[in-house]
RNA sequence: ACAU
DNA sequence: CGATGT
C-alpha cells in the first residue's frame, strides 16, 4: 500500500487541496475547465507545491529544469551522502529514497571525521541496509573516492587517530569487516551532480 | 585534472 | 578561502 502512495495536488478544481489517491483527485477535477493538478511522489513535495500555488510552482520548475536535466537517473534506487562541519570536523551521513528523499538512516554527527570517511561509511551502511532488507535496489553516491574504497574494501583515509575519533575508527573497522565478510550485487552508481544537481541525500548546507 |  | 582524496 505504501508502494503506490502518490499524492495529488489540486490547485484549481471543485475542491482544491491534497489527495492521496487518483480516485479522490479525479472527482475534484473531472469536467472542471482548465483544472490545475499534478501528482507528487511524497506528501512533503505535494505540500510545498500546493503552498506555493500553481503559478509559482511552474515558475520554479522551469527555473531548475533549465539548469538540470533528469535524464538517465535510476529513480528506483537509494542515495547516500555525507556532510561535515569542518574537514576534518563534525561529520554525519545519511541514506534516502531517491524518488522521495525519505530518510532511511542517519548517523552521527561524529567528532573529527573527514568528508571521505563519511561518504565511505554511508555507502557501506547503505549496502548493509539493502542486504538486510533483501533489496536489490542500486545505490547512488556522488563520491568517486568512496566508490574506489568500496572496490578495495578498504578505507584509505590519511586522518590521524586521536582521542576524539576513536569511535569513528571503530566504525570504520566494523565497516571494513562487513565488506570482508559479506557479498553483494548491489550496483553502486555515480550520481552525476553536474548534470542532475545535488544528490537527493544531500544535506543542503553549501 | 577529477570527485567531494 | 580552507580541507579530503585518486
Ligand atoms: Mn557527497
Ligand atoms: Mn552533499
JSON list of C-alpha atoms (C1' of nucleotides) and ligand atoms in Angstrom, two decimals:
[
{"chain": "A", "resi": 1, "resn": "UNK", "atom": "CA", "xyz": [0.00, 0.00, 0.00]},
{"chain": "A", "resi": 2, "resn": "UNK", "atom": "CA", "xyz": [2.89, 2.35, 0.66]},
{"chain": "A", "resi": 3, "resn": "UNK", "atom": "CA", "xyz": [4.18, 1.40, -2.77]},
{"chain": "A", "resi": 4, "resn": "UNK", "atom": "CA", "xyz": [1.68, 3.42, -4.78]},
{"chain": "A", "resi": 5, "resn": "UNK", "atom": "CA", "xyz": [1.37, 6.23, -2.24]},
{"chain": "A", "resi": 6, "resn": "UNK", "atom": "CA", "xyz": [1.48, 9.17, -4.58]},
{"chain": "A", "resi": 7, "resn": "UNK", "atom": "CA", "xyz": [-0.08, 12.47, -3.61]},
{"chain": "A", "resi": 8, "resn": "UNK", "atom": "CA", "xyz": [-2.19, 14.69, -5.80]},
{"chain": "A", "resi": 9, "resn": "UNK", "atom": "CA", "xyz": [-2.27, 18.45, -5.57]},
{"chain": "A", "resi": 10, "resn": "UNK", "atom": "CA", "xyz": [-5.35, 20.21, -6.90]},
{"chain": "A", "resi": 11, "resn": "UNK", "atom": "CA", "xyz": [-4.69, 23.96, -7.21]},
{"chain": "A", "resi": 12, "resn": "UNK", "atom": "CA", "xyz": [-7.84, 24.63, -9.21]},
{"chain": "A", "resi": 13, "resn": "UNK", "atom": "CA", "xyz": [-10.84, 22.33, -9.19]},
{"chain": "A", "resi": 14, "resn": "UNK", "atom": "CA", "xyz": [-14.13, 21.84, -7.40]},
{"chain": "A", "resi": 15, "resn": "UNK", "atom": "CA", "xyz": [-12.26, 21.44, -4.08]},
{"chain": "A", "resi": 16, "resn": "UNK", "atom": "CA", "xyz": [-8.57, 22.48, -4.07]},
{"chain": "A", "resi": 17, "resn": "UNK", "atom": "CA", "xyz": [-6.33, 20.51, -1.72]},
{"chain": "A", "resi": 18, "resn": "UNK", "atom": "CA", "xyz": [-4.05, 17.48, -1.46]},
{"chain": "A", "resi": 19, "resn": "UNK", "atom": "CA", "xyz": [-5.39, 13.99, -2.09]},
{"chain": "A", "resi": 20, "resn": "UNK", "atom": "CA", "xyz": [-3.80, 10.63, -1.50]},
{"chain": "A", "resi": 21, "resn": "UNK", "atom": "CA", "xyz": [-5.43, 8.77, -4.37]},
{"chain": "A", "resi": 22, "resn": "UNK", "atom": "CA", "xyz": [-6.08, 9.40, -8.03]},
{"chain": "A", "resi": 23, "resn": "UNK", "atom": "CA", "xyz": [-9.67, 8.33, -7.45]},
{"chain": "A", "resi": 24, "resn": "UNK", "atom": "CA", "xyz": [-10.22, 11.18, -4.96]},
{"chain": "A", "resi": 25, "resn": "UNK", "atom": "CA", "xyz": [-8.32, 13.66, -7.08]},
{"chain": "A", "resi": 26, "resn": "UNK", "atom": "CA", "xyz": [-10.26, 12.80, -10.22]},
{"chain": "A", "resi": 27, "resn": "UNK", "atom": "CA", "xyz": [-13.55, 13.62, -8.50]},
{"chain": "A", "resi": 28, "resn": "UNK", "atom": "CA", "xyz": [-12.33, 17.17, -7.85]},
{"chain": "A", "resi": 29, "resn": "UNK", "atom": "CA", "xyz": [-11.09, 17.92, -11.35]},
{"chain": "A", "resi": 30, "resn": "UNK", "atom": "CA", "xyz": [-13.35, 15.84, -13.63]},
{"chain": "A", "resi": 31, "resn": "UNK", "atom": "CA", "xyz": [-15.05, 18.17, -16.12]},
{"chain": "A", "resi": 32, "resn": "UNK", "atom": "CA", "xyz": [-13.66, 21.23, -14.34]},
{"chain": "A", "resi": 33, "resn": "UNK", "atom": "CA", "xyz": [-12.50, 23.65, -17.07]},
{"chain": "A", "resi": 34, "resn": "UNK", "atom": "CA", "xyz": [-8.70, 24.19, -17.03]},
{"chain": "A", "resi": 35, "resn": "UNK", "atom": "CA", "xyz": [-8.23, 22.34, -13.76]},
{"chain": "A", "resi": 36, "resn": "UNK", "atom": "CA", "xyz": [-4.73, 22.67, -12.31]},
{"chain": "A", "resi": 37, "resn": "UNK", "atom": "CA", "xyz": [-3.47, 19.47, -10.69]},
{"chain": "A", "resi": 38, "resn": "UNK", "atom": "CA", "xyz": [-0.41, 17.25, -10.53]},
{"chain": "A", "resi": 39, "resn": "UNK", "atom": "CA", "xyz": [0.90, 14.13, -8.73]},
{"chain": "A", "resi": 40, "resn": "UNK", "atom": "CA", "xyz": [3.92, 14.12, -6.39]},
{"chain": "A", "resi": 41, "resn": "UNK", "atom": "CA", "xyz": [5.99, 11.23, -5.06]},
{"chain": "A", "resi": 42, "resn": "UNK", "atom": "CA", "xyz": [5.82, 12.44, -1.44]},
{"chain": "A", "resi": 43, "resn": "UNK", "atom": "CA", "xyz": [3.44, 14.36, 0.83]},
{"chain": "A", "resi": 44, "resn": "UNK", "atom": "CA", "xyz": [6.21, 16.88, 1.60]},
{"chain": "A", "resi": 45, "resn": "UNK", "atom": "CA", "xyz": [6.67, 17.77, -2.05]},
{"chain": "A", "resi": 46, "resn": "UNK", "atom": "CA", "xyz": [2.90, 17.95, -2.52]},
{"chain": "A", "resi": 47, "resn": "UNK", "atom": "CA", "xyz": [2.51, 20.30, 0.44]},
{"chain": "A", "resi": 48, "resn": "UNK", "atom": "CA", "xyz": [5.29, 22.54, -0.82]},
{"chain": "A", "resi": 49, "resn": "UNK", "atom": "CA", "xyz": [3.87, 22.70, -4.33]},
{"chain": "A", "resi": 50, "resn": "UNK", "atom": "CA", "xyz": [0.35, 23.36, -3.04]},
{"chain": "A", "resi": 51, "resn": "UNK", "atom": "CA", "xyz": [1.57, 26.09, -0.68]},
{"chain": "A", "resi": 52, "resn": "UNK", "atom": "CA", "xyz": [3.43, 27.97, -3.37]},
{"chain": "A", "resi": 53, "resn": "UNK", "atom": "CA", "xyz": [0.47, 27.96, -5.73]},
{"chain": "A", "resi": 54, "resn": "UNK", "atom": "CA", "xyz": [0.25, 26.74, -9.32]},
{"chain": "A", "resi": 55, "resn": "UNK", "atom": "CA", "xyz": [1.87, 29.76, -10.92]},
{"chain": "A", "resi": 56, "resn": "UNK", "atom": "CA", "xyz": [4.92, 29.86, -8.62]},
{"chain": "A", "resi": 57, "resn": "UNK", "atom": "CA", "xyz": [5.30, 26.10, -8.84]},
{"chain": "A", "resi": 58, "resn": "UNK", "atom": "CA", "xyz": [5.52, 26.24, -12.62]},
{"chain": "A", "resi": 59, "resn": "UNK", "atom": "CA", "xyz": [7.92, 29.17, -12.48]},
{"chain": "A", "resi": 60, "resn": "UNK", "atom": "CA", "xyz": [10.32, 27.42, -10.08]},
{"chain": "A", "resi": 61, "resn": "UNK", "atom": "CA", "xyz": [10.09, 24.18, -12.02]},
{"chain": "A", "resi": 62, "resn": "UNK", "atom": "CA", "xyz": [11.09, 25.95, -15.21]},
{"chain": "A", "resi": 63, "resn": "UNK", "atom": "CA", "xyz": [13.98, 27.72, -13.48]},
{"chain": "A", "resi": 64, "resn": "UNK", "atom": "CA", "xyz": [15.54, 24.48, -12.21]},
{"chain": "A", "resi": 65, "resn": "UNK", "atom": "CA", "xyz": [14.76, 22.22, -15.14]},
{"chain": "A", "resi": 66, "resn": "UNK", "atom": "CA", "xyz": [16.56, 24.80, -17.25]},
{"chain": "A", "resi": 67, "resn": "UNK", "atom": "CA", "xyz": [19.77, 24.22, -15.28]},
{"chain": "A", "resi": 68, "resn": "UNK", "atom": "CA", "xyz": [19.50, 20.48, -14.70]},
{"chain": "A", "resi": 69, "resn": "UNK", "atom": "CA", "xyz": [18.32, 17.55, -16.70]},
{"chain": "A", "resi": 70, "resn": "UNK", "atom": "CA", "xyz": [16.76, 14.50, -15.13]},
{"chain": "A", "resi": 71, "resn": "UNK", "atom": "CA", "xyz": [17.59, 12.12, -17.95]},
{"chain": "A", "resi": 72, "resn": "UNK", "atom": "CA", "xyz": [19.32, 8.87, -17.09]},
{"chain": "A", "resi": 73, "resn": "UNK", "atom": "CA", "xyz": [18.55, 8.88, -13.37]},
{"chain": "A", "resi": 74, "resn": "UNK", "atom": "CA", "xyz": [17.65, 5.46, -11.98]},
{"chain": "A", "resi": 75, "resn": "UNK", "atom": "CA", "xyz": [14.77, 6.55, -9.77]},
{"chain": "A", "resi": 76, "resn": "UNK", "atom": "CA", "xyz": [14.23, 3.09, -8.32]},
{"chain": "A", "resi": 77, "resn": "UNK", "atom": "CA", "xyz": [17.23, 3.39, -6.02]},
{"chain": "A", "resi": 78, "resn": "UNK", "atom": "CA", "xyz": [18.53, 4.80, -2.77]},
{"chain": "A", "resi": 79, "resn": "UNK", "atom": "CA", "xyz": [21.06, 7.61, -2.39]},
{"chain": "A", "resi": 80, "resn": "UNK", "atom": "CA", "xyz": [23.63, 8.36, 0.31]},
{"chain": "A", "resi": 81, "resn": "UNK", "atom": "CA", "xyz": [25.65, 11.43, 1.23]},
{"chain": "A", "resi": 82, "resn": "UNK", "atom": "CA", "xyz": [27.90, 12.78, 3.96]},
{"chain": "A", "resi": 83, "resn": "UNK", "atom": "CA", "xyz": [28.40, 16.24, 5.38]},
{"chain": "A", "resi": 84, "resn": "UNK", "atom": "CA", "xyz": [30.76, 17.79, 7.84]},
{"chain": "A", "resi": 85, "resn": "UNK", "atom": "CA", "xyz": [31.30, 21.00, 9.70]},
{"chain": "A", "resi": 86, "resn": "UNK", "atom": "CA", "xyz": [34.99, 21.49, 9.10]},
{"chain": "A", "resi": 87, "resn": "UNK", "atom": "CA", "xyz": [37.06, 18.91, 7.23]},
{"chain": "A", "resi": 88, "resn": "UNK", "atom": "CA", "xyz": [38.15, 17.18, 9.31]},
{"chain": "A", "resi": 89, "resn": "UNK", "atom": "CA", "xyz": [35.27, 18.13, 11.57]},
{"chain": "A", "resi": 90, "resn": "UNK", "atom": "CA", "xyz": [31.92, 17.07, 12.93]},
{"chain": "A", "resi": 91, "resn": "UNK", "atom": "CA", "xyz": [30.78, 14.52, 10.32]},
{"chain": "A", "resi": 92, "resn": "UNK", "atom": "CA", "xyz": [27.43, 12.82, 9.64]},
{"chain": "A", "resi": 93, "resn": "UNK", "atom": "CA", "xyz": [25.90, 10.78, 6.85]},
{"chain": "A", "resi": 94, "resn": "UNK", "atom": "CA", "xyz": [22.53, 9.51, 5.70]},
{"chain": "A", "resi": 95, "resn": "UNK", "atom": "CA", "xyz": [20.66, 7.46, 3.14]},
{"chain": "A", "resi": 96, "resn": "UNK", "atom": "CA", "xyz": [17.38, 8.35, 1.45]},
{"chain": "A", "resi": 97, "resn": "UNK", "atom": "CA", "xyz": [14.90, 7.05, -1.09]},
{"chain": "A", "resi": 98, "resn": "UNK", "atom": "CA", "xyz": [16.00, 8.72, -4.33]},
{"chain": "A", "resi": 99, "resn": "UNK", "atom": "CA", "xyz": [12.47, 9.42, -5.56]},
{"chain": "A", "resi": 100, "resn": "UNK", "atom": "CA", "xyz": [11.07, 10.96, -2.36]},
{"chain": "A", "resi": 101, "resn": "UNK", "atom": "CA", "xyz": [14.10, 11.89, -0.21]},
{"chain": "A", "resi": 102, "resn": "UNK", "atom": "CA", "xyz": [12.53, 9.86, 2.60]},
{"chain": "A", "resi": 103, "resn": "UNK", "atom": "CA", "xyz": [15.31, 9.32, 5.16]},
{"chain": "A", "resi": 104, "resn": "UNK", "atom": "CA", "xyz": [16.20, 5.64, 5.62]},
{"chain": "A", "resi": 105, "resn": "UNK", "atom": "CA", "xyz": [19.12, 6.08, 8.03]},
{"chain": "A", "resi": 106, "resn": "UNK", "atom": "CA", "xyz": [21.08, 8.95, 9.53]},
{"chain": "A", "resi": 107, "resn": "UNK", "atom": "CA", "xyz": [24.23, 8.51, 11.62]},
{"chain": "A", "resi": 108, "resn": "UNK", "atom": "CA", "xyz": [26.27, 10.97, 13.62]},
{"chain": "A", "resi": 109, "resn": "UNK", "atom": "CA", "xyz": [27.42, 13.61, 13.93]},
{"chain": "A", "resi": 110, "resn": "UNK", "atom": "CA", "xyz": [30.76, 12.09, 14.89]},
{"chain": "A", "resi": 111, "resn": "UNK", "atom": "CA", "xyz": [33.61, 14.30, 16.07]},
{"chain": "A", "resi": 112, "resn": "UNK", "atom": "CA", "xyz": [36.71, 14.76, 13.90]},
{"chain": "A", "resi": 113, "resn": "UNK", "atom": "CA", "xyz": [35.79, 12.86, 10.72]},
{"chain": "A", "resi": 114, "resn": "UNK", "atom": "CA", "xyz": [36.60, 13.57, 7.10]},
{"chain": "A", "resi": 115, "resn": "UNK", "atom": "CA", "xyz": [34.25, 14.00, 4.18]},
{"chain": "A", "resi": 116, "resn": "UNK", "atom": "CA", "xyz": [35.59, 10.84, 2.56]},
{"chain": "A", "resi": 117, "resn": "UNK", "atom": "CA", "xyz": [35.24, 8.69, 5.67]},
{"chain": "A", "resi": 118, "resn": "UNK", "atom": "CA", "xyz": [31.62, 9.85, 5.83]},
{"chain": "A", "resi": 119, "resn": "UNK", "atom": "CA", "xyz": [30.96, 9.04, 2.18]},
{"chain": "A", "resi": 120, "resn": "UNK", "atom": "CA", "xyz": [32.57, 5.61, 2.68]},
{"chain": "A", "resi": 121, "resn": "UNK", "atom": "CA", "xyz": [30.61, 4.75, 5.83]},
{"chain": "A", "resi": 122, "resn": "UNK", "atom": "CA", "xyz": [27.41, 5.94, 4.18]},
{"chain": "A", "resi": 123, "resn": "UNK", "atom": "CA", "xyz": [27.93, 3.58, 1.26]},
{"chain": "A", "resi": 124, "resn": "UNK", "atom": "CA", "xyz": [28.73, 0.59, 3.46]},
{"chain": "A", "resi": 125, "resn": "UNK", "atom": "CA", "xyz": [25.72, 1.39, 5.64]},
{"chain": "A", "resi": 126, "resn": "UNK", "atom": "CA", "xyz": [23.60, 1.51, 2.51]},
{"chain": "A", "resi": 127, "resn": "UNK", "atom": "CA", "xyz": [24.90, -1.83, 1.28]},
{"chain": "A", "resi": 128, "resn": "UNK", "atom": "CA", "xyz": [24.23, -3.47, 4.65]},
{"chain": "A", "resi": 129, "resn": "UNK", "atom": "CA", "xyz": [20.82, -1.80, 4.88]},
{"chain": "A", "resi": 130, "resn": "UNK", "atom": "CA", "xyz": [19.75, -3.13, 1.48]},
{"chain": "A", "resi": 131, "resn": "UNK", "atom": "CA", "xyz": [21.12, -6.61, 2.13]},
{"chain": "A", "resi": 132, "resn": "UNK", "atom": "CA", "xyz": [19.27, -6.73, 5.44]},
{"chain": "A", "resi": 133, "resn": "UNK", "atom": "CA", "xyz": [16.07, -5.73, 3.63]},
{"chain": "A", "resi": 134, "resn": "UNK", "atom": "CA", "xyz": [16.76, -8.28, 0.88]},
{"chain": "A", "resi": 135, "resn": "UNK", "atom": "CA", "xyz": [16.53, -5.43, -1.59]},
{"chain": "A", "resi": 136, "resn": "UNK", "atom": "CA", "xyz": [18.28, -5.42, -4.97]},
{"chain": "A", "resi": 137, "resn": "UNK", "atom": "CA", "xyz": [17.99, -1.66, -5.46]},
{"chain": "A", "resi": 138, "resn": "UNK", "atom": "CA", "xyz": [21.09, 0.20, -6.64]},
{"chain": "A", "resi": 139, "resn": "UNK", "atom": "CA", "xyz": [22.79, 2.89, -4.54]},
{"chain": "A", "resi": 140, "resn": "UNK", "atom": "CA", "xyz": [23.83, 6.34, -5.68]},
{"chain": "A", "resi": 141, "resn": "UNK", "atom": "CA", "xyz": [26.86, 8.18, -4.28]},
{"chain": "A", "resi": 142, "resn": "UNK", "atom": "CA", "xyz": [28.48, 11.38, -5.52]},
{"chain": "A", "resi": 143, "resn": "UNK", "atom": "CA", "xyz": [31.90, 10.31, -4.22]},
{"chain": "A", "resi": 144, "resn": "UNK", "atom": "CA", "xyz": [34.46, 8.74, -6.56]},
{"chain": "A", "resi": 145, "resn": "UNK", "atom": "CA", "xyz": [36.68, 8.20, -3.51]},
{"chain": "A", "resi": 146, "resn": "UNK", "atom": "CA", "xyz": [34.04, 6.19, -1.67]},
{"chain": "A", "resi": 147, "resn": "UNK", "atom": "CA", "xyz": [33.37, 4.09, -4.79]},
{"chain": "A", "resi": 148, "resn": "UNK", "atom": "CA", "xyz": [37.07, 3.31, -5.05]},
{"chain": "A", "resi": 149, "resn": "UNK", "atom": "CA", "xyz": [37.45, 2.50, -1.35]},
{"chain": "A", "resi": 150, "resn": "UNK", "atom": "CA", "xyz": [34.49, 0.12, -1.57]},
{"chain": "A", "resi": 151, "resn": "UNK", "atom": "CA", "xyz": [36.08, -1.66, -4.55]},
{"chain": "A", "resi": 152, "resn": "UNK", "atom": "CA", "xyz": [39.24, -2.10, -2.48]},
{"chain": "A", "resi": 153, "resn": "UNK", "atom": "CA", "xyz": [37.14, -3.00, 0.60]},
{"chain": "A", "resi": 154, "resn": "UNK", "atom": "CA", "xyz": [39.34, -0.56, 2.49]},
{"chain": "A", "resi": 155, "resn": "UNK", "atom": "CA", "xyz": [39.01, 2.93, 3.93]},
{"chain": "A", "resi": 156, "resn": "UNK", "atom": "CA", "xyz": [42.23, 4.57, 2.76]},
{"chain": "A", "resi": 157, "resn": "UNK", "atom": "CA", "xyz": [41.92, 7.68, 4.91]},
{"chain": "A", "resi": 158, "resn": "UNK", "atom": "CA", "xyz": [45.04, 9.56, 5.96]},
{"chain": "A", "resi": 159, "resn": "UNK", "atom": "CA", "xyz": [43.34, 11.00, 9.02]},
{"chain": "A", "resi": 160, "resn": "UNK", "atom": "CA", "xyz": [45.43, 10.55, 12.15]},
{"chain": "A", "resi": 161, "resn": "UNK", "atom": "CA", "xyz": [43.83, 8.67, 15.01]},
{"chain": "A", "resi": 162, "resn": "UNK", "atom": "CA", "xyz": [43.28, 10.61, 18.19]},
{"chain": "A", "resi": 163, "resn": "UNK", "atom": "CA", "xyz": [41.13, 10.55, 21.30]},
{"chain": "A", "resi": 164, "resn": "UNK", "atom": "CA", "xyz": [38.31, 12.43, 19.54]},
{"chain": "A", "resi": 165, "resn": "UNK", "atom": "CA", "xyz": [37.83, 9.99, 16.67]},
{"chain": "A", "resi": 166, "resn": "UNK", "atom": "CA", "xyz": [38.39, 6.57, 18.24]},
{"chain": "A", "resi": 167, "resn": "UNK", "atom": "CA", "xyz": [34.65, 5.83, 17.95]},
{"chain": "A", "resi": 168, "resn": "UNK", "atom": "CA", "xyz": [34.85, 6.64, 14.27]},
{"chain": "A", "resi": 169, "resn": "UNK", "atom": "CA", "xyz": [37.81, 4.36, 13.63]},
{"chain": "A", "resi": 170, "resn": "UNK", "atom": "CA", "xyz": [35.88, 1.64, 15.41]},
{"chain": "A", "resi": 171, "resn": "UNK", "atom": "CA", "xyz": [33.04, 2.19, 12.93]},
{"chain": "A", "resi": 172, "resn": "UNK", "atom": "CA", "xyz": [35.50, 2.07, 10.05]},
{"chain": "A", "resi": 173, "resn": "UNK", "atom": "CA", "xyz": [36.81, -1.24, 11.34]},
{"chain": "A", "resi": 174, "resn": "UNK", "atom": "CA", "xyz": [33.25, -2.59, 11.51]},
{"chain": "A", "resi": 175, "resn": "UNK", "atom": "CA", "xyz": [32.54, -1.35, 8.00]},
{"chain": "A", "resi": 176, "resn": "UNK", "atom": "CA", "xyz": [35.66, -2.98, 6.58]},
{"chain": "A", "resi": 177, "resn": "UNK", "atom": "CA", "xyz": [34.80, -6.18, 8.42]},
{"chain": "A", "resi": 178, "resn": "UNK", "atom": "CA", "xyz": [31.31, -6.10, 6.89]},
{"chain": "A", "resi": 179, "resn": "UNK", "atom": "CA", "xyz": [32.83, -5.74, 3.43]},
{"chain": "A", "resi": 180, "resn": "UNK", "atom": "CA", "xyz": [35.25, -8.60, 4.09]},
{"chain": "A", "resi": 181, "resn": "UNK", "atom": "CA", "xyz": [32.53, -10.97, 5.26]},
{"chain": "A", "resi": 182, "resn": "UNK", "atom": "CA", "xyz": [29.56, -10.07, 3.07]},
{"chain": "A", "resi": 183, "resn": "UNK", "atom": "CA", "xyz": [28.86, -10.40, -0.63]},
{"chain": "A", "resi": 184, "resn": "UNK", "atom": "CA", "xyz": [26.54, -8.08, -2.53]},
{"chain": "A", "resi": 185, "resn": "UNK", "atom": "CA", "xyz": [25.49, -7.45, -6.09]},
{"chain": "A", "resi": 186, "resn": "UNK", "atom": "CA", "xyz": [24.10, -4.00, -5.35]},
{"chain": "A", "resi": 187, "resn": "UNK", "atom": "CA", "xyz": [25.01, -1.76, -8.28]},
{"chain": "A", "resi": 188, "resn": "UNK", "atom": "CA", "xyz": [26.92, 1.26, -6.95]},
{"chain": "A", "resi": 189, "resn": "UNK", "atom": "CA", "xyz": [26.10, 4.16, -9.25]},
{"chain": "A", "resi": 190, "resn": "UNK", "atom": "CA", "xyz": [27.77, 7.53, -9.60]},
{"chain": "A", "resi": 191, "resn": "UNK", "atom": "CA", "xyz": [25.34, 10.40, -9.06]},
{"chain": "A", "resi": 192, "resn": "UNK", "atom": "CA", "xyz": [26.08, 12.90, -11.84]},
{"chain": "A", "resi": 193, "resn": "UNK", "atom": "CA", "xyz": [25.88, 16.13, -9.90]},
{"chain": "A", "resi": 194, "resn": "UNK", "atom": "CA", "xyz": [26.92, 18.38, -12.78]},
{"chain": "A", "resi": 195, "resn": "UNK", "atom": "CA", "xyz": [24.04, 17.15, -14.91]},
{"chain": "A", "resi": 196, "resn": "UNK", "atom": "CA", "xyz": [21.41, 16.39, -12.30]},
{"chain": "A", "resi": 197, "resn": "UNK", "atom": "CA", "xyz": [22.03, 18.79, -9.41]},
{"chain": "A", "resi": 198, "resn": "UNK", "atom": "CA", "xyz": [22.74, 17.75, -5.83]},
{"chain": "A", "resi": 199, "resn": "UNK", "atom": "CA", "xyz": [22.22, 14.13, -4.84]},
{"chain": "A", "resi": 200, "resn": "UNK", "atom": "CA", "xyz": [18.84, 13.66, -3.08]},
{"chain": "A", "resi": 201, "resn": "UNK", "atom": "CA", "xyz": [20.61, 12.65, 0.17]},
{"chain": "A", "resi": 202, "resn": "UNK", "atom": "CA", "xyz": [22.49, 15.98, 0.25]},
{"chain": "A", "resi": 203, "resn": "UNK", "atom": "CA", "xyz": [22.33, 17.99, 3.48]},
{"chain": "A", "resi": 204, "resn": "UNK", "atom": "CA", "xyz": [21.91, 21.28, 1.63]},
{"chain": "A", "resi": 205, "resn": "UNK", "atom": "CA", "xyz": [24.50, 23.28, 3.55]},
{"chain": "A", "resi": 206, "resn": "UNK", "atom": "CA", "xyz": [26.63, 24.55, 0.71]},
{"chain": "B", "resi": 1, "resn": "A", "atom": "C1'", "xyz": [42.83, 17.41, -13.54]},
{"chain": "B", "resi": 2, "resn": "C", "atom": "C1'", "xyz": [38.71, 14.97, -11.45]},
{"chain": "B", "resi": 3, "resn": "A", "atom": "C1'", "xyz": [35.25, 13.83, -7.48]},
{"chain": "B", "resi": 4, "resn": "U", "atom": "C1'", "xyz": [33.78, 15.73, -2.89]},
{"chain": "C", "resi": 1, "resn": "DC", "atom": "C1'", "xyz": [39.21, 30.90, 1.26]},
{"chain": "C", "resi": 2, "resn": "DG", "atom": "C1'", "xyz": [40.40, 26.05, 3.54]},
{"chain": "C", "resi": 3, "resn": "DA", "atom": "C1'", "xyz": [40.39, 20.55, 3.63]},
{"chain": "C", "resi": 4, "resn": "DT", "atom": "C1'", "xyz": [39.86, 15.25, 1.85]},
{"chain": "C", "resi": 5, "resn": "DG", "atom": "C1'", "xyz": [41.27, 12.05, -1.66]},
{"chain": "C", "resi": 6, "resn": "DT", "atom": "C1'", "xyz": [42.90, 9.42, -6.69]},
{"chain": "D", "resi": 1, "resn": "LIG", "atom": "MN1", "xyz": [28.66, 13.95, -1.24]},
{"chain": "D", "resi": 2, "resn": "LIG", "atom": "MN1", "xyz": [26.30, 16.81, -0.16]}
]
